[in-house]
Amino acid sequence: MAKKLDSYEEMIKGLWRENPVFVQVLGMCPMLAVTNSAVNAVVMGVATFFVLVSSSFLVSSFRGVIPKQVRISIYVVIIATFVTVADYTLLALVPAIHKELGAFIPLIVANCMILGRQEAYASKNSVKFAVLDAIGTAGGFMFALLALGGVREILGEGKIFGVPLFGDNFEPWVIMILPPGGFITLGLILLFFNWVTARRAARNQLQPQPVGSDIR
Amino acid sequence: MSEQPIQQMTQQDPTSTRLIISMAVAGFFSGLIIIGIYLATFDTIKENKARELKEAVFRVLPGVTQMSQHRLEKDRVVPYAGDPDENTLYAGFGENGDFIGYALTGAGPGFQDTIKVIYGYQPESDMGARLIGMWILDSRETPGLGDKIYKDAEFVGNFDALSIEPTIKVVKKGTKTKNSEVDAITGATISSKAVVRIINIANDKWLPHLPVNPPEAPPQTQTPTPSPTQEVQ
């Protein structure tokens, strides 16, 4: 291993500096589809968190015995297994939310962020760092989902987690919970992140790096 | 293809036997886990579905405390204990075992996807045959607009005492004059019309076959019925 890994750094990087959504721009499909309310965002975030952390743990544990010729298939089998577990668990525990999330729970299998972490990180690092990295990345994903879901629910329905925030005179801005609202909100948040990145680069007297340039 | 020590394998390309075994082992454990979680959650999921259905029946038939499940077979309504399908209907009874009405279901295209509706039908009342409640079982209508077909209490309330004669009609909000008219939702006319159309089509399917004499109330004793989907409590 070229550099020594710092466990705190490995975990914290996914939350902000390498946030999977706002910096790496991965996992856009669930990001836009299920963030029309804060509750949906949290449940989706928890399911993805479970799948990513469990998969990273297994992939890293067996990184010595998985032949590299069939590694992608095995990663997909591992991920799909945990997604099925999450799917049935949610169906049993929170059937109403499972219904609203619909096809997007099974589609966690196809979330490129998860397979990406296995290929780029868990298959090359020890179990401890793989799990920390997964916690950070999944935490960053959850944070992003919640940021988007929160903004959209507040503006689109005048509520947060189903609790009304404003009086009866509040006219919900319906477009915010429709697909265009997802794109508008995501665009504005990406704009903010790029601005932060550019400012940080300017302070360090470096060239600003465009979004997505540091995907590993 | 003979077995070789694993240490040697990591240096050179693994044999195809080893690749196949790796995949098979992964698949085997994956299968075990998936079947395990399926079995572990099966009962809860089934219970959830039965409870959801029961709540829907109780919601569209006010005053009902017991229900029995029936099914339309060919052109006769017969008692039924299997899993519910599109030909299943429910009879609701009050506390004294008196017949209140049927809960009927219908499905059809909405603005986005199929809408599934359940509604309470009372064959005899002072205003003739009428609906006494409506609830949406499943829909993917636009959040904030079309989903008012179940979120807007005013629209749902339209169906609480709705004559079905000659036929149910949707009118512009606030222009309801007859007992058989439904006030549409402003901004969701298509969804409103879809609900009424689904109910009218379902009425054509159900009403000619409903028995003249209402079914008997189920026995008062709260013994568990043979089928877990048919809960009579």
PDB file of C-alpha atoms in Angstrom, chain A residues 17-172:
ATOM      1  CA  ARG A  17     -15.011  15.906   0.175  1.00  0.00           C
ATOM      2  CA  GLU A  18     -15.796  12.811  -1.904  1.00  0.00           C
ATOM      3  CA  ASN A  19     -19.534  12.816  -1.389  1.00  0.00           C
ATOM      4  CA  PRO A  20     -20.860  10.150  -3.800  1.00  0.00           C
ATOM      5  CA  VAL A  21     -23.722  12.322  -5.001  1.00  0.00           C
ATOM      6  CA  PHE A  22     -22.603  15.934  -4.825  1.00  0.00           C
ATOM      7  CA  VAL A  23     -18.970  15.413  -5.825  1.00  0.00           C
ATOM      8  CA  GLN A  24     -18.757  12.089  -7.650  1.00  0.00           C
ATOM      9  CA  VAL A  25     -22.281  12.433  -9.137  1.00  0.00           C
ATOM     10  CA  LEU A  26     -23.095   8.735  -8.708  1.00  0.00           C
ATOM     11  CA  GLY A  27     -26.398   7.056  -7.859  1.00  0.00           C
ATOM     12  CA  MET A  28     -28.473   9.701  -9.598  1.00  0.00           C
ATOM     13  CA  CYS A  29     -31.446   7.450 -10.350  1.00  0.00           C
ATOM     14  CA  PRO A  30     -32.639   6.836  -6.758  1.00  0.00           C
ATOM     15  CA  MET A  31     -31.422  10.332  -5.902  1.00  0.00           C
ATOM     16  CA  LEU A  32     -33.961  11.989  -8.185  1.00  0.00           C
ATOM     17  CA  ALA A  33     -36.710   9.382  -7.988  1.00  0.00           C
ATOM     18  CA  VAL A  34     -37.321   8.818  -4.291  1.00  0.00           C
ATOM     19  CA  THR A  35     -36.479  12.179  -2.737  1.00  0.00           C
ATOM     20  CA  ASN A  36     -39.980  13.628  -2.952  1.00  0.00           C
ATOM     21  CA  SER A  37     -40.309  13.314   0.805  1.00  0.00           C
ATOM     22  CA  ALA A  38     -37.905  13.176   3.721  1.00  0.00           C
ATOM     23  CA  VAL A  39     -39.225   9.816   4.985  1.00  0.00           C
ATOM     24  CA  ASN A  40     -38.704   8.128   1.612  1.00  0.00           C
ATOM     25  CA  ALA A  41     -35.199   9.588   1.479  1.00  0.00           C
ATOM     26  CA  VAL A  42     -34.326   8.227   4.930  1.00  0.00           C
ATOM     27  CA  VAL A  43     -35.654   4.714   4.220  1.00  0.00           C
ATOM     28  CA  MET A  44     -33.827   4.606   0.882  1.00  0.00           C
ATOM     29  CA  GLY A  45     -30.695   5.884   2.606  1.00  0.00           C
ATOM     30  CA  VAL A  46     -30.874   3.239   5.347  1.00  0.00           C
ATOM     31  CA  ALA A  47     -31.423   0.437   2.797  1.00  0.00           C
ATOM     32  CA  THR A  48     -28.466   1.600   0.703  1.00  0.00           C
ATOM     33  CA  PHE A  49     -26.338   2.010   3.822  1.00  0.00           C
ATOM     34  CA  PHE A  50     -27.046  -1.577   4.871  1.00  0.00           C
ATOM     35  CA  VAL A  51     -26.307  -2.975   1.400  1.00  0.00           C
ATOM     36  CA  LEU A  52     -23.090  -0.998   0.905  1.00  0.00           C
ATOM     37  CA  VAL A  53     -21.603  -1.658   4.333  1.00  0.00           C
ATOM     38  CA  SER A  54     -22.452  -5.393   4.285  1.00  0.00           C
ATOM     39  CA  SER A  55     -21.178  -5.815   0.730  1.00  0.00           C
ATOM     40  CA  SER A  56     -17.932  -3.977   1.419  1.00  0.00           C
ATOM     41  CA  PHE A  57     -17.403  -6.120   4.504  1.00  0.00           C
ATOM     42  CA  LEU A  58     -17.854  -9.385   2.576  1.00  0.00           C
ATOM     43  CA  VAL A  59     -15.938  -8.327  -0.512  1.00  0.00           C
ATOM     44  CA  SER A  60     -13.012  -7.161   1.599  1.00  0.00           C
ATOM     45  CA  SER A  61     -13.099 -10.306   3.775  1.00  0.00           C
ATOM     46  CA  PHE A  62     -12.918 -12.565   0.719  1.00  0.00           C
ATOM     47  CA  ARG A  63     -10.711 -10.343  -1.413  1.00  0.00           C
ATOM     48  CA  GLY A  64      -7.943 -12.964  -1.271  1.00  0.00           C
ATOM     49  CA  VAL A  65     -10.052 -15.829  -2.589  1.00  0.00           C
ATOM     50  CA  ILE A  66     -12.300 -14.185  -5.186  1.00  0.00           C
ATOM     51  CA  PRO A  67     -10.685 -14.869  -8.595  1.00  0.00           C
ATOM     52  CA  LYS A  68     -10.336 -11.620 -10.465  1.00  0.00           C
ATOM     53  CA  GLN A  69     -11.808 -13.084 -13.662  1.00  0.00           C
ATOM     54  CA  VAL A  70     -15.222 -13.516 -12.043  1.00  0.00           C
ATOM     55  CA  ARG A  71     -14.994 -10.781  -9.409  1.00  0.00           C
ATOM     56  CA  ILE A  72     -17.692  -8.506 -10.886  1.00  0.00           C
ATOM     57  CA  SER A  73     -20.209 -11.373 -11.038  1.00  0.00           C
ATOM     58  CA  ILE A  74     -19.458 -12.306  -7.453  1.00  0.00           C
ATOM     59  CA  TYR A  75     -19.755  -8.678  -6.296  1.00  0.00           C
ATOM     60  CA  VAL A  76     -23.124  -8.457  -8.031  1.00  0.00           C
ATOM     61  CA  VAL A  77     -24.295 -11.706  -6.394  1.00  0.00           C
ATOM     62  CA  ILE A  78     -23.251 -10.365  -2.983  1.00  0.00           C
ATOM     63  CA  ILE A  79     -24.898  -6.987  -3.551  1.00  0.00           C
ATOM     64  CA  ALA A  80     -28.082  -8.556  -4.957  1.00  0.00           C
ATOM     65  CA  THR A  81     -28.359 -10.852  -1.940  1.00  0.00           C
ATOM     66  CA  PHE A  82     -28.243  -7.960   0.503  1.00  0.00           C
ATOM     67  CA  VAL A  83     -30.678  -5.959  -1.624  1.00  0.00           C
ATOM     68  CA  THR A  84     -33.150  -8.862  -1.467  1.00  0.00           C
ATOM     69  CA  VAL A  85     -32.728  -9.000   2.302  1.00  0.00           C
ATOM     70  CA  ALA A  86     -33.390  -5.249   2.515  1.00  0.00           C
ATOM     71  CA  ASP A  87     -36.370  -5.559   0.167  1.00  0.00           C
ATOM     72  CA  TYR A  88     -38.157  -8.243   2.193  1.00  0.00           C
ATOM     73  CA  THR A  89     -37.318  -6.587   5.504  1.00  0.00           C
ATOM     74  CA  LEU A  90     -38.808  -3.268   4.408  1.00  0.00           C
ATOM     75  CA  LEU A  91     -41.861  -5.021   2.964  1.00  0.00           C
ATOM     76  CA  ALA A  92     -42.449  -6.664   6.338  1.00  0.00           C
ATOM     77  CA  LEU A  93     -41.660  -3.656   8.549  1.00  0.00           C
ATOM     78  CA  VAL A  94     -42.821  -0.573   6.622  1.00  0.00           C
ATOM     79  CA  PRO A  95     -45.181  -1.780   3.859  1.00  0.00           C
ATOM     80  CA  ALA A  96     -46.538   1.711   3.126  1.00  0.00           C
ATOM     81  CA  ILE A  97     -43.111   3.225   2.461  1.00  0.00           C
ATOM     82  CA  HIS A  98     -42.029   0.111   0.563  1.00  0.00           C
ATOM     83  CA  LYS A  99     -44.991   0.684  -1.740  1.00  0.00           C
ATOM     84  CA  GLU A 100     -43.977   4.291  -2.383  1.00  0.00           C
ATOM     85  CA  LEU A 101     -40.357   3.407  -3.082  1.00  0.00           C
ATOM     86  CA  GLY A 102     -41.624   0.723  -5.447  1.00  0.00           C
ATOM     87  CA  ALA A 103     -39.062  -0.528  -7.925  1.00  0.00           C
ATOM     88  CA  PHE A 104     -36.267   1.587  -6.500  1.00  0.00           C
ATOM     89  CA  ILE A 105     -35.462  -0.820  -3.667  1.00  0.00           C
ATOM     90  CA  PRO A 106     -34.617  -3.721  -6.043  1.00  0.00           C
ATOM     91  CA  LEU A 107     -32.805  -1.180  -8.223  1.00  0.00           C
ATOM     92  CA  ILE A 108     -30.233  -0.598  -5.468  1.00  0.00           C
ATOM     93  CA  VAL A 109     -28.484  -3.566  -7.134  1.00  0.00           C
ATOM     94  CA  ALA A 110     -27.767  -1.310 -10.080  1.00  0.00           C
ATOM     95  CA  ASN A 111     -26.527   1.635  -8.009  1.00  0.00           C
ATOM     96  CA  CYS A 112     -23.106   2.298  -9.509  1.00  0.00           C
ATOM     97  CA  MET A 113     -21.929   3.836  -6.244  1.00  0.00           C
ATOM     98  CA  ILE A 114     -22.103   0.438  -4.519  1.00  0.00           C
ATOM     99  CA  LEU A 115     -20.369  -1.622  -7.204  1.00  0.00           C
ATOM    100  CA  GLY A 116     -17.910   1.240  -7.592  1.00  0.00           C
ATOM    101  CA  ARG A 117     -16.837   1.077  -3.935  1.00  0.00           C
ATOM    102  CA  GLN A 118     -16.321  -2.716  -4.187  1.00  0.00           C
ATOM    103  CA  GLU A 119     -14.192  -2.477  -7.310  1.00  0.00           C
ATOM    104  CA  ALA A 120     -12.268   0.652  -6.362  1.00  0.00           C
ATOM    105  CA  TYR A 121     -11.840   0.193  -2.625  1.00  0.00           C
ATOM    106  CA  ALA A 122     -13.145  -2.867  -0.768  1.00  0.00           C
ATOM    107  CA  SER A 123     -11.389  -5.350  -3.066  1.00  0.00           C
ATOM    108  CA  LYS A 124      -8.027  -3.674  -2.375  1.00  0.00           C
ATOM    109  CA  ASN A 125      -8.169  -2.718   1.298  1.00  0.00           C
ATOM    110  CA  SER A 126      -8.425  -4.431   4.649  1.00  0.00           C
ATOM    111  CA  VAL A 127     -11.797  -5.151   6.222  1.00  0.00           C
ATOM    112  CA  LYS A 128     -11.492  -2.306   8.710  1.00  0.00           C
ATOM    113  CA  PHE A 129     -10.867   0.364   6.097  1.00  0.00           C
ATOM    114  CA  ALA A 130     -13.379  -1.141   3.669  1.00  0.00           C
ATOM    115  CA  VAL A 131     -16.114  -0.907   6.291  1.00  0.00           C
ATOM    116  CA  LEU A 132     -15.097   2.616   7.326  1.00  0.00           C
ATOM    117  CA  ASP A 133     -15.048   3.703   3.696  1.00  0.00           C
ATOM    118  CA  ALA A 134     -18.475   2.134   3.137  1.00  0.00           C
ATOM    119  CA  ILE A 135     -19.897   3.846   6.233  1.00  0.00           C
ATOM    120  CA  GLY A 136     -18.566   7.190   5.034  1.00  0.00           C
ATOM    121  CA  THR A 137     -19.787   6.777   1.467  1.00  0.00           C
ATOM    122  CA  ALA A 138     -23.210   5.464   2.475  1.00  0.00           C
ATOM    123  CA  GLY A 139     -23.480   8.202   5.100  1.00  0.00           C
ATOM    124  CA  GLY A 140     -22.685  10.777   2.424  1.00  0.00           C
ATOM    125  CA  PHE A 141     -25.338   9.251   0.175  1.00  0.00           C
ATOM    126  CA  MET A 142     -27.886   9.356   2.980  1.00  0.00           C
ATOM    127  CA  PHE A 143     -26.987  12.958   3.773  1.00  0.00           C
ATOM    128  CA  ALA A 144     -27.479  13.859   0.100  1.00  0.00           C
ATOM    129  CA  LEU A 145     -30.834  12.045  -0.110  1.00  0.00           C
ATOM    130  CA  LEU A 146     -32.019  13.755   3.040  1.00  0.00           C
ATOM    131  CA  ALA A 147     -30.866  17.192   1.877  1.00  0.00           C
ATOM    132  CA  LEU A 148     -32.765  16.802  -1.382  1.00  0.00           C
ATOM    133  CA  GLY A 149     -35.805  15.123   0.191  1.00  0.00           C
ATOM    134  CA  GLY A 150     -36.016  17.702   2.957  1.00  0.00           C
ATOM    135  CA  VAL A 151     -35.860  20.704   0.622  1.00  0.00           C
ATOM    136  CA  ARG A 152     -38.390  19.175  -1.772  1.00  0.00           C
ATOM    137  CA  GLU A 153     -40.866  18.206   0.926  1.00  0.00           C
ATOM    138  CA  ILE A 154     -40.653  21.589   2.658  1.00  0.00           C
ATOM    139  CA  LEU A 155     -41.222  23.557  -0.549  1.00  0.00           C
ATOM    140  CA  GLY A 156     -43.527  21.084  -2.295  1.00  0.00           C
ATOM    141  CA  GLU A 157     -45.826  20.187   0.572  1.00  0.00           C
ATOM    142  CA  GLY A 158     -44.981  22.623   3.346  1.00  0.00           C
ATOM    143  CA  LYS A 159     -44.111  19.725   5.646  1.00  0.00           C
ATOM    144  CA  ILE A 160     -41.070  17.916   6.970  1.00  0.00           C
ATOM    145  CA  PHE A 161     -41.412  14.218   7.877  1.00  0.00           C
ATOM    146  CA  GLY A 162     -45.157  14.723   7.409  1.00  0.00           C
ATOM    147  CA  VAL A 163     -45.363  17.487  10.057  1.00  0.00           C
ATOM    148  CA  PRO A 164     -46.866  20.721   8.699  1.00  0.00           C
ATOM    149  CA  LEU A 165     -44.477  23.658   9.034  1.00  0.00           C
ATOM    150  CA  PHE A 166     -46.566  26.556   7.842  1.00  0.00           C
ATOM    151  CA  GLY A 167     -50.146  27.712   8.334  1.00  0.00           C
ATOM    152  CA  ASP A 168     -53.086  26.802   6.127  1.00  0.00           C
ATOM    153  CA  ASN A 169     -52.327  29.750   3.857  1.00  0.00           C
ATOM    154  CA  PHE A 170     -49.160  28.106   2.550  1.00  0.00           C
ATOM    155  CA  GLU A 171     -49.652  27.209  -1.101  1.00  0.00           C
ATOM    156  CA  PRO A 172     -47.468  24.144  -1.811  1.00  0.00           C
TER     157      PRO A 172
END
